[in-house]
PDB file of C-alpha atoms and ligand atoms in Angstrom:
ATOM      1  CA  MET A   1     -12.180  -4.498 -23.795  1.00  0.00           C
ATOM      2  CA  PRO A   2     -14.421  -2.362 -21.749  1.00  0.00           C
ATOM      3  CA  THR A   3     -15.060  -3.127 -17.911  1.00  0.00           C
ATOM      4  CA  ILE A   4     -17.144  -1.854 -15.533  1.00  0.00           C
ATOM      5  CA  PHE A   5     -14.544   0.558 -15.086  1.00  0.00           C
ATOM      6  CA  SER A   6     -14.968   2.691 -18.209  1.00  0.00           C
ATOM      7  CA  LYS A   7     -18.746   3.188 -17.409  1.00  0.00           C
ATOM      8  CA  ILE A   8     -17.598   4.486 -13.784  1.00  0.00           C
ATOM      9  CA  ILE A   9     -14.890   6.705 -15.384  1.00  0.00           C
ATOM     10  CA  ALA A  10     -17.748   7.970 -18.217  1.00  0.00           C
ATOM     11  CA  LYS A  11     -20.178   8.573 -15.472  1.00  0.00           C
ATOM     12  CA  GLU A  12     -22.752   5.963 -16.660  1.00  0.00           C
ATOM     13  CA  LEU A  13     -22.356   4.244 -13.406  1.00  0.00           C
ATOM     14  CA  PRO A  14     -22.154   5.751  -9.875  1.00  0.00           C
ATOM     15  CA  SER A  15     -19.311   5.825  -7.919  1.00  0.00           C
ATOM     16  CA  GLU A  16     -18.016   8.044  -4.917  1.00  0.00           C
ATOM     17  CA  MET A  17     -15.384   9.549  -7.402  1.00  0.00           C
ATOM     18  CA  VAL A  18     -12.835  11.701  -5.830  1.00  0.00           C
ATOM     19  CA  TYR A  19     -10.792  12.813  -8.588  1.00  0.00           C
ATOM     20  CA  GLN A  20     -10.785  12.944 -12.486  1.00  0.00           C
ATOM     21  CA  ASP A  21      -8.475  14.670 -14.628  1.00  0.00           C
ATOM     22  CA  ASP A  22      -7.688  14.039 -18.651  1.00  0.00           C
ATOM     23  CA  LEU A  23      -5.518  11.141 -17.754  1.00  0.00           C
ATOM     24  CA  VAL A  24      -7.087   9.156 -14.661  1.00  0.00           C
ATOM     25  CA  THR A  25     -10.027   8.830 -12.212  1.00  0.00           C
ATOM     26  CA  ALA A  26      -9.923   7.815  -8.736  1.00  0.00           C
ATOM     27  CA  PHE A  27     -13.172   6.386  -6.776  1.00  0.00           C
ATOM     28  CA  LYS A  28     -13.842   4.584  -3.932  1.00  0.00           C
ATOM     29  CA  ASP A  29     -13.446   0.717  -3.780  1.00  0.00           C
ATOM     30  CA  ILE A  30     -16.777  -0.832  -3.557  1.00  0.00           C
ATOM     31  CA  ASN A  31     -15.311  -3.379  -1.164  1.00  0.00           C
ATOM     32  CA  PRO A  32     -12.686  -1.330   1.095  1.00  0.00           C
ATOM     33  CA  LEU A  33      -9.915  -3.026   2.774  1.00  0.00           C
ATOM     34  CA  ALA A  34      -9.161  -0.521   4.861  1.00  0.00           C
ATOM     35  CA  PRO A  35     -10.321   3.057   6.185  1.00  0.00           C
ATOM     36  CA  VAL A  36      -9.350   4.558   3.113  1.00  0.00           C
ATOM     37  CA  HIS A  37      -9.278   2.515  -0.130  1.00  0.00           C
ATOM     38  CA  ILE A  38      -9.056   4.503  -3.250  1.00  0.00           C
ATOM     39  CA  LEU A  39      -8.683   3.094  -6.881  1.00  0.00           C
ATOM     40  CA  ILE A  40      -6.430   5.326  -9.201  1.00  0.00           C
ATOM     41  CA  VAL A  41      -7.700   4.030 -12.986  1.00  0.00           C
ATOM     42  CA  PRO A  42      -6.458   5.580 -16.046  1.00  0.00           C
ATOM     43  CA  ASN A  43      -8.843   6.929 -18.560  1.00  0.00           C
ATOM     44  CA  LYS A  44      -7.782   5.226 -21.215  1.00  0.00           C
ATOM     45  CA  GLU A  45      -8.504   1.249 -21.080  1.00  0.00           C
ATOM     46  CA  ILE A  46      -5.040  -0.425 -20.579  1.00  0.00           C
ATOM     47  CA  ALA A  47      -6.245  -3.973 -19.298  1.00  0.00           C
ATOM     48  CA  THR A  48      -2.965  -5.146 -17.161  1.00  0.00           C
ATOM     49  CA  VAL A  49       0.723  -4.233 -16.379  1.00  0.00           C
ATOM     50  CA  ASP A  50       1.986  -6.299 -19.340  1.00  0.00           C
ATOM     51  CA  ASP A  51      -0.163  -4.101 -21.622  1.00  0.00           C
ATOM     52  CA  VAL A  52       1.248  -0.776 -20.628  1.00  0.00           C
ATOM     53  CA  GLU A  53       3.743   1.102 -23.585  1.00  0.00           C
ATOM     54  CA  VAL A  54       6.394   3.546 -23.480  1.00  0.00           C
ATOM     55  CA  ASP A  55       3.596   6.264 -25.206  1.00  0.00           C
ATOM     56  CA  ASP A  56       1.856   5.292 -21.948  1.00  0.00           C
ATOM     57  CA  GLU A  57       4.360   6.832 -19.438  1.00  0.00           C
ATOM     58  CA  PRO A  58       2.446  10.158 -18.892  1.00  0.00           C
ATOM     59  CA  ILE A  59      -0.496   8.141 -17.501  1.00  0.00           C
ATOM     60  CA  LEU A  60       1.596   5.957 -15.374  1.00  0.00           C
ATOM     61  CA  GLY A  61       3.362   9.268 -13.757  1.00  0.00           C
ATOM     62  CA  ARG A  62       0.019  10.777 -13.213  1.00  0.00           C
ATOM     63  CA  MET A  63      -1.351   7.725 -11.354  1.00  0.00           C
ATOM     64  CA  PHE A  64       1.428   8.647  -9.102  1.00  0.00           C
ATOM     65  CA  THR A  65       1.014  12.368  -8.660  1.00  0.00           C
ATOM     66  CA  VAL A  66      -2.952  11.522  -8.406  1.00  0.00           C
ATOM     67  CA  ALA A  67      -2.128   9.357  -5.414  1.00  0.00           C
ATOM     68  CA  LYS A  68      -0.151  11.251  -3.657  1.00  0.00           C
ATOM     69  CA  LYS A  69      -2.915  14.160  -4.084  1.00  0.00           C
ATOM     70  CA  VAL A  70      -5.474  11.934  -2.719  1.00  0.00           C
ATOM     71  CA  ALA A  71      -3.926  10.703   0.149  1.00  0.00           C
ATOM     72  CA  ARG A  72      -2.978  13.895   1.037  1.00  0.00           C
ATOM     73  CA  ASP A  73      -7.022  15.217   0.725  1.00  0.00           C
ATOM     74  CA  LEU A  74      -7.961  12.275   2.603  1.00  0.00           C
ATOM     75  CA  GLY A  75      -5.576  12.905   5.529  1.00  0.00           C
ATOM     76  CA  ILE A  76      -3.713   9.914   5.438  1.00  0.00           C
ATOM     77  CA  ALA A  77      -0.180  11.368   3.934  1.00  0.00           C
ATOM     78  CA  GLU A  78       1.500  11.563   7.310  1.00  0.00           C
ATOM     79  CA  SER A  79       0.462   8.203   8.632  1.00  0.00           C
ATOM     80  CA  GLY A  80       1.304   6.343   5.004  1.00  0.00           C
ATOM     81  CA  TYR A  81      -0.136   4.411   3.045  1.00  0.00           C
ATOM     82  CA  ARG A  82       0.351   1.381   0.272  1.00  0.00           C
ATOM     83  CA  LEU A  83      -0.013   1.477  -3.334  1.00  0.00           C
ATOM     84  CA  ILE A  84      -1.017  -1.871  -5.093  1.00  0.00           C
ATOM     85  CA  VAL A  85      -1.233  -2.680  -8.554  1.00  0.00           C
ATOM     86  CA  ASN A  86      -2.435  -6.526  -9.163  1.00  0.00           C
ATOM     87  CA  CYS A  87      -1.305  -7.941 -12.467  1.00  0.00           C
ATOM     88  CA  LYS A  88      -3.457 -11.262 -14.023  1.00  0.00           C
ATOM     89  CA  GLN A  89      -4.358 -14.171 -12.131  1.00  0.00           C
ATOM     90  CA  ASP A  90      -1.553 -14.932  -9.668  1.00  0.00           C
ATOM     91  CA  GLY A  91      -1.474 -11.436  -9.197  1.00  0.00           C
ATOM     92  CA  GLY A  92      -5.023 -11.403  -7.994  1.00  0.00           C
ATOM     93  CA  GLN A  93      -6.328  -9.080 -10.456  1.00  0.00           C
ATOM     94  CA  GLU A  94     -10.329  -9.136 -10.873  1.00  0.00           C
ATOM     95  CA  VAL A  95     -10.787  -5.968 -13.181  1.00  0.00           C
ATOM     96  CA  TYR A  96      -9.088  -6.285 -16.507  1.00  0.00           C
ATOM     97  CA  HIS A  97      -8.664  -2.265 -16.614  1.00  0.00           C
ATOM     98  CA  LEU A  98      -5.523  -1.034 -15.102  1.00  0.00           C
ATOM     99  CA  HIS A  99      -5.991   0.010 -11.557  1.00  0.00           C
ATOM    100  CA  MET A 100      -3.794   1.425  -8.573  1.00  0.00           C
ATOM    101  CA  HIS A 101      -5.134   0.442  -5.351  1.00  0.00           C
ATOM    102  CA  LEU A 102      -4.391   3.494  -2.569  1.00  0.00           C
ATOM    103  CA  VAL A 103      -5.256   1.763   0.836  1.00  0.00           C
ATOM    104  CA  GLY A 104      -4.336   3.415   4.209  1.00  0.00           C
ATOM    105  CA  GLY A 105      -6.130   4.780   7.496  1.00  0.00           C
ATOM    106  CA  ARG A 106      -4.932   1.454   9.392  1.00  0.00           C
ATOM    107  CA  ARG A 107      -1.429  -0.429  10.123  1.00  0.00           C
ATOM    108  CA  LEU A 108      -1.367  -2.772   7.064  1.00  0.00           C
ATOM    109  CA  GLY A 109       0.787  -5.542   8.093  1.00  0.00           C
ATOM    110  CA  ARG A 110       3.146  -7.342   6.306  1.00  0.00           C
ATOM    111  CA  MET A 111       3.293  -6.644   2.285  1.00  0.00           C
ATOM    112  CA  LEU A 112       2.387 -10.182   1.394  1.00  0.00           C
ATOM    113  CA  ALA A 113       1.063 -13.514   3.020  1.00  0.00           C
ATOM    114  CA  LYS A 114       3.939 -15.753   3.906  1.00  0.00           C
ATOM    115  CA  LYS A 115       1.875 -18.470   2.048  1.00  0.00           C
ATOM    116  CA  GLU A 116      -0.950 -19.108  -0.060  1.00  0.00           C
ATOM    117  CA  ASP A 117      -4.543 -18.048   1.579  1.00  0.00           C
TER     118      ASP A 117
HETATM  119  P1  DGP B   1      -8.113  -6.373  -8.279  1.00  0.00           P
HETATM  120  O1  DGP B   1      -8.319  -7.561  -7.510  1.00  0.00           O
HETATM  121  O2  DGP B   1      -6.902  -5.653  -7.902  1.00  0.00           O
HETATM  122  O3  DGP B   1      -8.799  -6.270 -10.044  1.00  0.00           O
HETATM  123  O4  DGP B   1      -9.178  -5.184  -7.643  1.00  0.00           O
HETATM  124  C1  DGP B   1     -10.455  -5.139  -8.270  1.00  0.00           C
HETATM  125  C2  DGP B   1     -11.244  -3.826  -7.402  1.00  0.00           C
HETATM  126  O5  DGP B   1     -12.111  -3.243  -7.829  1.00  0.00           O
HETATM  127  C3  DGP B   1     -11.959  -4.678  -6.161  1.00  0.00           C
HETATM  128  O6  DGP B   1     -11.291  -4.044  -4.919  1.00  0.00           O
HETATM  129  C4  DGP B   1     -13.631  -4.283  -5.932  1.00  0.00           C
HETATM  130  C5  DGP B   1     -13.110  -2.869  -7.113  1.00  0.00           C
HETATM  131  N1  DGP B   1     -14.245  -2.790  -7.623  1.00  0.00           N
HETATM  132  C6  DGP B   1     -15.106  -3.721  -8.766  1.00  0.00           C
HETATM  133  N2  DGP B   1     -16.213  -3.703  -8.863  1.00  0.00           N
HETATM  134  C7  DGP B   1     -16.472  -1.976  -8.813  1.00  0.00           C
HETATM  135  C8  DGP B   1     -17.389  -1.318  -9.070  1.00  0.00           C
HETATM  136  O7  DGP B   1     -18.408  -1.214  -9.622  1.00  0.00           O
HETATM  137  N3  DGP B   1     -17.229  -0.212  -8.155  1.00  0.00           N
HETATM  138  C9  DGP B   1     -15.882   0.213  -7.713  1.00  0.00           C
HETATM  139  N4  DGP B   1     -16.085   1.533  -6.957  1.00  0.00           N
HETATM  140  N5  DGP B   1     -15.517  -0.701  -7.254  1.00  0.00           N
HETATM  141  C10 DGP B   1     -15.630  -2.206  -7.958  1.00  0.00           C
END
């Protein structure tokens, strides 16, 4: 099912796009949680990690190589960063179009809070 990300990928809605190719699109998160906060999104509509198929492996691999490239382009490759993929309700996924968060530019602290917020 299409989400707002499909319109961003198709450039029917504005975004601060930093990269696009035949498989993936990367753009700035509208609600950044760090100085660098980019979403890396497959152009194909895949709702969640639970929906990926073996045939999607080239897309999933491209998401990582694009994460590396964008991190380098934005100057956080040396200091480091975190890649986050939320899945469904307990994972905190809000937009049901698979996406990888690339966050960095500051110390990010613990990977998980110790208990539920
Ligand atoms: P998640 O919780 O993993 O589903 O993260 C969804 C992210 O998508 C959240 O950090 C905010 C971002 N987001 C939602 N709508 C838009 C939008 O219209 N434009 C952009 N650039 N980001 C959006």
